[in-house]
Amino acid sequence: MSRSFDAIIVGAGQAGPALASRLTAAGKKVAIIERHLVGGTCVNTGCKPTKTLVASAYAAHVARRGAEYGVRYAVDPGPIQFDLPTAAARARQVIMDSRKGNEDWLASMPGLTLIRGHARFTGPRQLEVNGETLEAPQVFLNVGGRANVPDFPGIHDVDYLTNSTIIPLEVLPEHLVVVGGSYIGLEFAQMYRRFGSRVTVVEMGSRLVGKEDEDVSEEVRAFLEAEGIEVRTNACCITLGKRGSKVTVGVDCTDGAPVVEGSHVLLAVGRRPNTDDLGLDKAGITTDDRGYIKVNDHLQTTAEGVWAMGDCNGKGAFTHTAWNDYEIVAANLLDGGDRKVSDRILGYALYVDPPLGRVGMTETQARATGRPLLTAKRPMKRVGRAVEKGETWGFMSMIADAETRKILGAAVLGTGGDEVIHGVLDMMNAGATIDTYQWAVPIHPTVSELIPTLIGSLAPTQPVG
């Protein structure tokens, strides 16, 4: 049995449904194949549930600080008690509502067939699903990624958590050991510390969030440790084991005990693409040594008529980059455009509290170019809105090209940083110079109003090399 379509989309994450909407609106007969949950990582195990839990953690944190703001109870209840089952139920509801919204959207598309099952290529632009052969002149892969689980010694002897399996957890860990000191690991570390768990972060590198500039790493570590999170860096030999009802993590660090003992362990050591069981070789689709599908600047794979979008192509492991992949493909195929991945200015956030908003180059990357630079930095302790909120951890920094006067990158590590950074992101996308921003009349009091002040303090700095 076989069926033919104008286009087949494998995966109903962020890019897939959006592209299906454009293709069906253009009158095409489209099949979208999903083997697990509609909505992908963002809806089911990523953005939606984690930021819901982050909000619960923030509420608990502010409640503990209530006295600082003049909040008193008629009857002193003592230390707050956190109800993890209620928080988990709230996150679960957010997941279900969002997933249903996506499913209803797909059901509303004329000309679309949603097929539940695992798709594998059997030939060029030909796939098998549930024993049925499907073919189309255009195939789009939006298969996403999953948690990377390294083959640590003892990995098969312990029950470990990943970013997916920790979401529905309803029993508060007594001591959560987080292996991995980067974006995902740190969000969960701070979250569970605020829920009431003891937390230890184990990082193989010399510092947290190693892809960021050193000053970002140092500040993040400082405010996490201030909340009582233990941080172990330079963990060069990680092993897992059991000691009674406890799980042990061997770290072999230069400082501290060689073994950390906890009640639960979360593995947050990166992601891997869901490309290892698709039969890509039968379609002539090649991957790199990490399994990411190789694509060109228009997101075309090495096989004619096949595109790859989202986490599986290694061009950006974010919901918004997956969405932008859809926009690039749709514009080029349906609107006669010539949009390219290389035109994208990357922005992202780290959702610890305070959050980090980042756009463009880090200062380390900019210095390595050898071009003449202008740099500026301002601590959040000198930002009025941060002082008024009593949230003064962090800083904002910026790098610009001294000759073109265009911003190369910026970071806002501080209250509202994930929102404030969009002003800089928009400015960079518009190709505006730093001089243009001086005409802006920002709202007071906001964190954003300090961006023009930061620009006004940009000063020459020496490049590397």
Coordinates of C-alpha atoms in Angstrom, one line a residue:
M1 CA 0.0 0.0 0.0
S2 CA 1.3 3.4 -0.9
R3 CA 0.2 7.0 -1.0
S4 CA 1.5 10.1 -2.8
F5 CA 1.6 13.7 -1.5
D6 CA 2.9 17.0 -2.7
A7 CA 5.0 17.3 0.4
I8 CA 5.8 15.2 3.5
I9 CA 6.8 16.7 6.8
V10 CA 8.5 14.4 9.3
G11 CA 8.0 15.8 12.8
A12 CA 5.4 18.1 14.3
G13 CA 7.6 20.4 16.4
Q14 CA 7.9 24.1 15.9
A15 CA 8.8 24.3 12.2
G16 CA 6.7 21.4 10.9
P17 CA 3.1 22.6 11.6
A18 CA 3.9 26.1 10.5
L19 CA 5.2 24.9 7.2
A20 CA 2.2 22.6 6.8
S21 CA 0.0 25.6 7.2
R22 CA 1.7 27.5 4.5
L23 CA 1.9 24.6 2.1
T24 CA -1.8 23.6 2.5
A25 CA -2.8 27.2 2.1
A26 CA -1.0 27.1 -1.2
G27 CA -3.2 24.2 -2.3
K28 CA -0.7 21.4 -1.7
K29 CA -1.6 17.9 -0.4
V30 CA 0.6 17.4 2.6
A31 CA 1.3 14.6 5.1
I32 CA 2.8 15.4 8.5
I33 CA 4.2 12.4 10.4
E34 CA 4.6 12.4 14.2
R35 CA 5.8 9.4 16.1
H36 CA 5.3 10.8 19.6
L37 CA 3.8 14.1 20.8
V38 CA 2.6 17.0 18.7
G39 CA 4.4 20.2 19.6
G40 CA 7.9 18.8 20.0
T41 CA 10.4 19.7 22.7
C42 CA 9.2 23.2 23.3
V43 CA 5.6 22.2 24.1
N44 CA 6.2 18.9 25.9
T45 CA 9.5 18.9 27.7
G46 CA 11.1 22.3 27.0
C47 CA 10.0 25.9 27.0
K48 CA 6.4 25.5 28.1
P49 CA 6.8 23.3 31.2
T50 CA 10.2 24.5 32.3
K51 CA 9.3 28.2 32.3
T52 CA 6.1 27.3 34.1
L53 CA 8.2 25.6 36.8
V54 CA 10.7 28.5 36.8
A55 CA 7.7 30.8 37.5
S56 CA 6.8 28.6 40.5
A57 CA 10.4 28.7 41.7
Y58 CA 10.5 32.5 41.4
A59 CA 7.2 32.7 43.4
A60 CA 8.7 30.6 46.2
H61 CA 11.9 32.7 46.2
V62 CA 10.0 36.0 46.5
A63 CA 7.8 34.5 49.2
R64 CA 10.9 33.8 51.3
R65 CA 12.0 37.4 50.8
G66 CA 8.7 38.9 51.7
A67 CA 9.9 40.6 54.8
E68 CA 12.4 42.6 52.8
Y69 CA 9.5 44.2 50.9
G70 CA 7.4 44.8 54.0
V71 CA 5.2 41.7 53.6
R72 CA 4.0 40.3 57.0
Y73 CA 1.6 37.5 57.9
A74 CA -1.2 37.9 60.4
V75 CA 0.0 34.7 61.9
D76 CA 3.6 33.7 61.4
P77 CA 3.5 30.4 59.4
G78 CA 7.2 29.8 59.7
P79 CA 9.3 28.6 56.7
I80 CA 7.3 28.3 53.5
Q81 CA 6.4 24.8 52.3
F82 CA 6.6 24.1 48.6
D83 CA 4.0 21.8 47.0
L84 CA 5.8 20.1 44.1
P85 CA 2.7 18.1 42.9
T86 CA 0.7 21.3 42.5
A87 CA 3.5 22.9 40.6
A88 CA 3.9 19.8 38.4
A89 CA 0.2 19.8 37.8
R90 CA 0.3 23.4 36.7
A91 CA 3.1 22.6 34.2
R92 CA 1.2 19.6 33.0
Q93 CA -1.9 21.7 32.2
V94 CA 0.2 24.2 30.3
I95 CA 1.6 21.3 28.2
M96 CA -1.8 19.8 27.5
D97 CA -3.3 23.2 26.6
S98 CA -0.5 24.0 24.2
R99 CA -0.4 20.5 22.7
K100 CA -4.2 20.6 22.1
G101 CA -3.8 24.0 20.5
N102 CA -1.3 22.6 18.0
E103 CA -3.4 19.5 17.3
D104 CA -6.5 21.6 16.7
W105 CA -4.4 23.8 14.4
L106 CA -3.3 20.8 12.3
A107 CA -6.9 19.5 12.2
S108 CA -8.1 22.8 10.8
M109 CA -5.8 22.6 7.7
P110 CA -7.5 21.5 4.5
G111 CA -5.4 19.1 2.6
L112 CA -3.4 18.0 5.6
T113 CA -3.1 14.3 6.8
L114 CA -1.7 13.7 10.2
I115 CA -0.1 10.3 10.5
R116 CA 1.0 8.9 13.8
G117 CA 4.0 6.6 13.5
H118 CA 7.7 6.2 13.0
A119 CA 8.9 7.3 9.6
R120 CA 12.0 5.7 7.9
F121 CA 13.4 6.4 4.5
T122 CA 13.3 3.4 2.1
G123 CA 14.6 5.5 -0.9
P124 CA 14.9 9.0 -2.2
R125 CA 11.9 11.0 -1.0
Q126 CA 10.2 7.8 0.0
L127 CA 9.3 6.8 3.5
E128 CA 7.6 3.9 5.3
V129 CA 5.3 4.5 8.2
N130 CA 3.2 1.7 9.9
G131 CA 3.9 -0.6 6.9
E132 CA 2.7 1.9 4.4
T133 CA 4.9 3.6 1.8
L134 CA 4.6 7.4 1.4
E135 CA 6.3 9.5 -1.3
A136 CA 6.5 13.1 -2.3
P137 CA 8.7 15.4 -4.5
Q138 CA 9.5 17.4 -1.4
V139 CA 10.3 16.1 2.1
F140 CA 11.0 18.2 5.2
L141 CA 12.6 16.9 8.3
N142 CA 11.7 18.5 11.7
V143 CA 12.6 15.6 13.9
G144 CA 14.2 17.5 16.8
G145 CA 16.6 16.2 19.4
R146 CA 16.8 14.6 22.9
A147 CA 19.0 14.6 25.9
N148 CA 22.5 13.3 25.4
V149 CA 23.3 10.4 27.8
P150 CA 27.0 9.8 27.8
D151 CA 28.4 6.4 28.6
F152 CA 29.7 7.3 32.0
P153 CA 31.0 4.4 34.1
G154 CA 28.1 3.1 36.1
I155 CA 25.4 4.8 34.0
H156 CA 23.4 1.5 33.8
D157 CA 23.5 1.0 37.5
V158 CA 21.5 4.1 38.5
D159 CA 18.1 5.6 37.9
Y160 CA 18.9 9.0 36.4
L161 CA 16.7 11.9 35.3
T162 CA 16.9 13.9 32.1
N163 CA 15.2 17.2 31.1
S164 CA 12.2 15.1 29.9
T165 CA 11.8 12.8 32.9
I166 CA 12.3 15.4 35.6
I167 CA 9.3 17.5 34.3
P168 CA 6.5 15.3 35.8
L169 CA 8.5 14.6 39.1
E170 CA 6.2 15.0 42.1
V171 CA 8.6 13.9 44.9
L172 CA 11.0 16.7 45.9
P173 CA 14.6 15.4 45.9
E174 CA 16.4 15.7 49.2
H175 CA 19.6 16.3 47.3
L176 CA 19.6 16.8 43.5
V177 CA 23.0 16.3 41.8
V178 CA 23.0 18.0 38.4
V179 CA 25.7 16.8 36.0
G180 CA 26.2 19.6 33.6
G181 CA 26.7 23.2 34.4
S182 CA 25.3 24.9 31.3
Y183 CA 21.9 26.2 30.2
I184 CA 19.5 23.3 30.9
G185 CA 21.4 22.1 34.0
L186 CA 21.5 25.5 35.7
E187 CA 17.8 26.3 35.1
F188 CA 16.9 23.0 36.9
A189 CA 19.5 23.5 39.6
Q190 CA 18.2 26.9 40.7
M191 CA 14.6 25.8 40.2
Y192 CA 15.0 22.8 42.6
R193 CA 17.0 24.8 45.1
R194 CA 14.1 27.2 45.3
F195 CA 11.7 24.4 45.6
G196 CA 13.6 23.3 48.7
S197 CA 16.1 20.7 47.6
R198 CA 19.8 20.7 48.4
V199 CA 21.5 21.0 45.0
T200 CA 25.0 20.3 43.7
V201 CA 26.1 21.2 40.2
V202 CA 28.9 19.1 38.7
E203 CA 30.6 20.5 35.6
M204 CA 33.5 19.0 33.7
G205 CA 34.8 22.3 32.5
S206 CA 36.7 25.0 34.4
R207 CA 33.6 27.2 34.7
L208 CA 29.8 27.3 34.3
V209 CA 28.2 28.1 30.9
G210 CA 31.6 27.8 29.3
K211 CA 30.5 29.3 25.9
E212 CA 29.8 32.6 27.6
D213 CA 32.4 35.3 28.5
E214 CA 34.2 34.7 31.8
D215 CA 32.5 37.6 33.6
V216 CA 29.1 36.0 32.8
S217 CA 30.3 32.6 34.1
E218 CA 31.6 34.2 37.3
E219 CA 28.5 36.2 38.0
V220 CA 26.2 33.3 37.4
R221 CA 28.2 31.1 39.8
A222 CA 28.2 33.8 42.4
F223 CA 24.4 34.2 42.6
L224 CA 23.8 30.5 42.4
E225 CA 26.2 29.9 45.3
A226 CA 24.6 32.8 47.2
E227 CA 21.4 30.8 47.1
G228 CA 23.1 27.7 48.6
I229 CA 23.9 25.7 45.4
E230 CA 27.2 23.9 45.6
V231 CA 29.2 24.1 42.4
R232 CA 32.0 21.6 41.5
T233 CA 33.9 22.5 38.4
N234 CA 36.9 20.7 36.8
A235 CA 35.1 17.3 37.2
C236 CA 37.4 15.5 34.9
C237 CA 36.3 11.9 35.6
I238 CA 32.6 11.5 36.2
T239 CA 31.3 8.1 37.4
L240 CA 27.9 7.0 38.7
G241 CA 27.1 4.5 41.3
K242 CA 24.8 3.5 44.2
R243 CA 25.3 3.5 47.9
G244 CA 22.2 2.1 49.6
S245 CA 19.3 4.2 48.5
K246 CA 21.6 7.0 47.4
V247 CA 23.2 7.7 44.1
T248 CA 26.9 8.7 44.0
V249 CA 28.6 10.9 41.4
G250 CA 32.4 10.5 41.3
V251 CA 33.9 13.8 40.2
D252 CA 37.6 13.7 40.8
C253 CA 37.8 17.5 41.0
T254 CA 40.9 19.4 42.1
D255 CA 39.1 20.7 45.1
G256 CA 36.5 19.1 47.4
A257 CA 35.5 15.5 48.1
P258 CA 36.0 13.1 45.2
V259 CA 32.4 11.7 45.5
V260 CA 29.1 13.6 45.7
E261 CA 26.2 11.6 47.3
G262 CA 22.6 12.6 46.5
S263 CA 19.1 11.3 46.4
H264 CA 18.6 12.0 42.6
V265 CA 20.9 12.8 39.7
L266 CA 20.0 14.9 36.6
L267 CA 22.0 14.4 33.5
A268 CA 22.2 17.7 31.6
V269 CA 25.2 17.3 29.4
G270 CA 23.9 18.5 26.0
R271 CA 21.5 17.3 23.3
R272 CA 21.7 14.9 20.4
P273 CA 19.6 14.9 17.2
N274 CA 16.9 12.3 16.5
T275 CA 18.5 11.2 13.3
D276 CA 19.9 7.8 14.1
D277 CA 16.9 5.7 13.2
L278 CA 15.5 7.4 10.1
G279 CA 17.3 5.5 7.4
L280 CA 18.9 8.6 6.1
D281 CA 21.5 6.7 4.1
K282 CA 18.8 5.2 2.0
A283 CA 17.8 8.7 0.9
G284 CA 21.3 10.0 0.3
I285 CA 21.2 12.3 3.3
T286 CA 24.5 12.8 5.1
T287 CA 25.2 13.8 8.7
D288 CA 28.2 15.2 10.5
D289 CA 30.1 13.2 13.2
R290 CA 27.6 14.2 15.8
G291 CA 24.6 13.1 13.8
Y292 CA 23.3 16.5 12.7
I293 CA 22.0 16.6 9.2
K294 CA 24.2 18.6 6.9
V295 CA 22.4 21.5 5.2
N296 CA 23.3 24.4 3.0
D297 CA 22.5 28.0 3.6
H298 CA 18.9 27.4 2.4
L299 CA 18.5 24.4 4.7
Q300 CA 18.6 21.9 1.8
T301 CA 20.2 18.5 2.7
T302 CA 22.6 16.6 0.4
A303 CA 19.6 14.8 -1.1
E304 CA 17.6 16.6 -3.8
G305 CA 14.1 17.6 -2.6
V306 CA 14.8 17.2 1.1
W307 CA 15.2 20.0 3.7
A308 CA 16.0 19.8 7.4
M309 CA 14.7 22.3 10.0
G310 CA 15.1 22.8 13.7
D311 CA 17.3 21.0 16.2
C312 CA 18.3 18.2 13.8
N313 CA 20.3 20.4 11.5
G314 CA 22.7 21.8 14.2
K315 CA 22.0 25.4 13.2
G316 CA 20.5 26.4 16.5
A317 CA 19.0 24.4 19.3
F318 CA 16.2 26.9 20.1
T319 CA 12.5 27.1 19.4
H320 CA 12.9 30.5 17.7
T321 CA 15.7 29.2 15.4
A322 CA 13.4 26.3 14.4
W323 CA 10.7 28.7 13.6
N324 CA 13.1 30.9 11.7
D325 CA 14.1 27.8 9.7
Y326 CA 10.5 27.4 8.7
E327 CA 10.3 31.1 7.7
I328 CA 13.5 30.7 5.5
V329 CA 12.2 27.5 3.8
A330 CA 8.7 28.9 3.2
A331 CA 9.9 32.3 1.9
N332 CA 12.3 30.6 -0.6
L333 CA 9.8 28.0 -1.8
L334 CA 6.6 29.9 -1.8
D335 CA 7.5 33.6 -1.9
G336 CA 10.4 33.6 -4.4
G337 CA 12.7 34.7 -1.7
D338 CA 16.4 34.1 -1.1
R339 CA 16.7 34.0 2.6
K340 CA 19.7 32.3 4.2
V341 CA 20.6 30.9 7.6
S342 CA 23.8 32.9 7.5
D343 CA 21.8 36.1 7.6
R344 CA 20.3 35.2 11.0
I345 CA 21.5 37.2 14.0
L346 CA 21.3 34.8 16.8
G347 CA 19.8 35.8 20.1
Y348 CA 19.0 33.5 23.1
A349 CA 18.4 33.5 26.8
L350 CA 19.5 31.5 29.9
Y351 CA 16.5 31.4 32.2
V352 CA 18.2 31.4 35.5
D353 CA 17.2 34.3 37.8
P354 CA 18.3 36.8 37.0
P355 CA 18.2 35.8 33.3
L356 CA 20.8 36.2 30.7
G357 CA 19.7 37.7 27.4
R358 CA 22.4 37.4 24.7
V359 CA 22.6 38.5 21.1
G360 CA 25.4 38.4 18.5
M361 CA 29.0 37.8 19.4
T362 CA 30.5 37.4 22.9
E363 CA 33.3 39.8 23.7
T364 CA 35.8 36.9 23.4
Q365 CA 34.6 36.2 19.9
A366 CA 34.6 39.8 18.9
R367 CA 38.2 40.3 20.2
A368 CA 39.3 37.3 18.2
T369 CA 38.3 39.0 14.9
G370 CA 41.1 41.6 15.3
R371 CA 38.8 44.4 14.3
P372 CA 38.8 47.7 16.3
L373 CA 36.2 47.5 19.0
L374 CA 34.2 49.7 21.3
T375 CA 33.1 48.1 24.6
A376 CA 31.0 49.1 27.6
K377 CA 29.7 47.4 30.8
R378 CA 27.4 48.6 33.5
P379 CA 26.5 46.7 36.7
M380 CA 22.9 46.2 37.5
K381 CA 23.5 47.9 40.9
R382 CA 23.6 51.1 38.9
V383 CA 20.3 50.4 37.1
G384 CA 17.5 52.2 38.9
R385 CA 14.7 49.6 38.1
A386 CA 16.9 46.8 39.4
V387 CA 17.6 48.7 42.7
E388 CA 13.9 49.4 43.1
K389 CA 13.0 45.8 42.6
G390 CA 15.7 44.6 45.0
E391 CA 17.2 42.5 42.2
T392 CA 20.7 43.8 41.5
W393 CA 22.7 40.8 40.6
G394 CA 24.3 41.0 37.1
F395 CA 25.4 43.5 34.5
M396 CA 24.8 44.6 30.9
S397 CA 27.6 44.8 28.4
M398 CA 28.0 45.6 24.7
I399 CA 30.5 45.4 21.9
A400 CA 30.5 47.5 18.7
D401 CA 32.6 47.9 15.6
A402 CA 34.6 51.1 16.0
E403 CA 34.7 51.7 12.3
T404 CA 31.1 50.8 11.1
R405 CA 29.6 51.9 14.4
K406 CA 27.3 48.8 14.4
I407 CA 26.7 46.6 17.4
L408 CA 28.4 43.2 17.2
G409 CA 26.9 41.8 20.4
A410 CA 25.4 42.4 23.8
A411 CA 24.6 40.7 27.0
V412 CA 22.1 41.6 29.7
L413 CA 22.5 39.5 32.7
G414 CA 20.0 40.9 35.1
T415 CA 16.4 41.4 35.9
G416 CA 14.4 41.5 32.7
G417 CA 17.5 40.7 30.7
D418 CA 15.6 38.2 28.5
E419 CA 13.2 40.9 27.4
V420 CA 15.6 43.9 27.4
I421 CA 17.9 42.2 24.9
H422 CA 15.2 42.4 22.2
G423 CA 15.8 46.1 21.8
V424 CA 19.4 45.4 20.8
L425 CA 18.4 42.5 18.7
D426 CA 15.9 44.6 16.7
M427 CA 18.5 47.3 16.3
M428 CA 21.1 44.9 14.9
N429 CA 18.5 43.4 12.5
A430 CA 17.7 46.9 11.3
G431 CA 21.4 47.5 10.6
A432 CA 21.3 50.7 12.7
T433 CA 24.4 52.2 14.1
I434 CA 25.0 53.1 17.7
D435 CA 24.5 56.7 16.9
T436 CA 20.9 56.1 15.8
Y437 CA 20.0 54.8 19.3
Q438 CA 21.0 58.2 20.8
W439 CA 17.7 59.6 19.4
A440 CA 15.6 57.2 21.4
V441 CA 13.6 58.5 24.4
P442 CA 13.3 55.5 26.6
I443 CA 10.6 54.9 29.2
H444 CA 11.6 55.6 32.9
P445 CA 11.9 53.6 35.0
T446 CA 12.9 50.5 33.1
V447 CA 15.9 48.4 32.7
S448 CA 15.8 49.1 28.9
E449 CA 16.5 52.8 29.4
L450 CA 20.1 52.0 30.4
I451 CA 20.9 50.7 26.9
P452 CA 21.3 54.2 25.4
T453 CA 23.4 55.0 28.5
L454 CA 25.5 51.9 27.9
I455 CA 26.0 52.9 24.2
G456 CA 27.0 56.4 25.3
S457 CA 29.8 54.9 27.4
L458 CA 31.3 52.7 24.6
A459 CA 35.0 53.1 24.6
P460 CA 37.9 51.7 22.5
T461 CA 39.4 48.4 23.5
Q462 CA 42.3 46.4 22.3
P463 CA 41.5 43.3 20.1
V464 CA 43.3 40.0 20.4
G465 CA 46.0 39.3 17.9

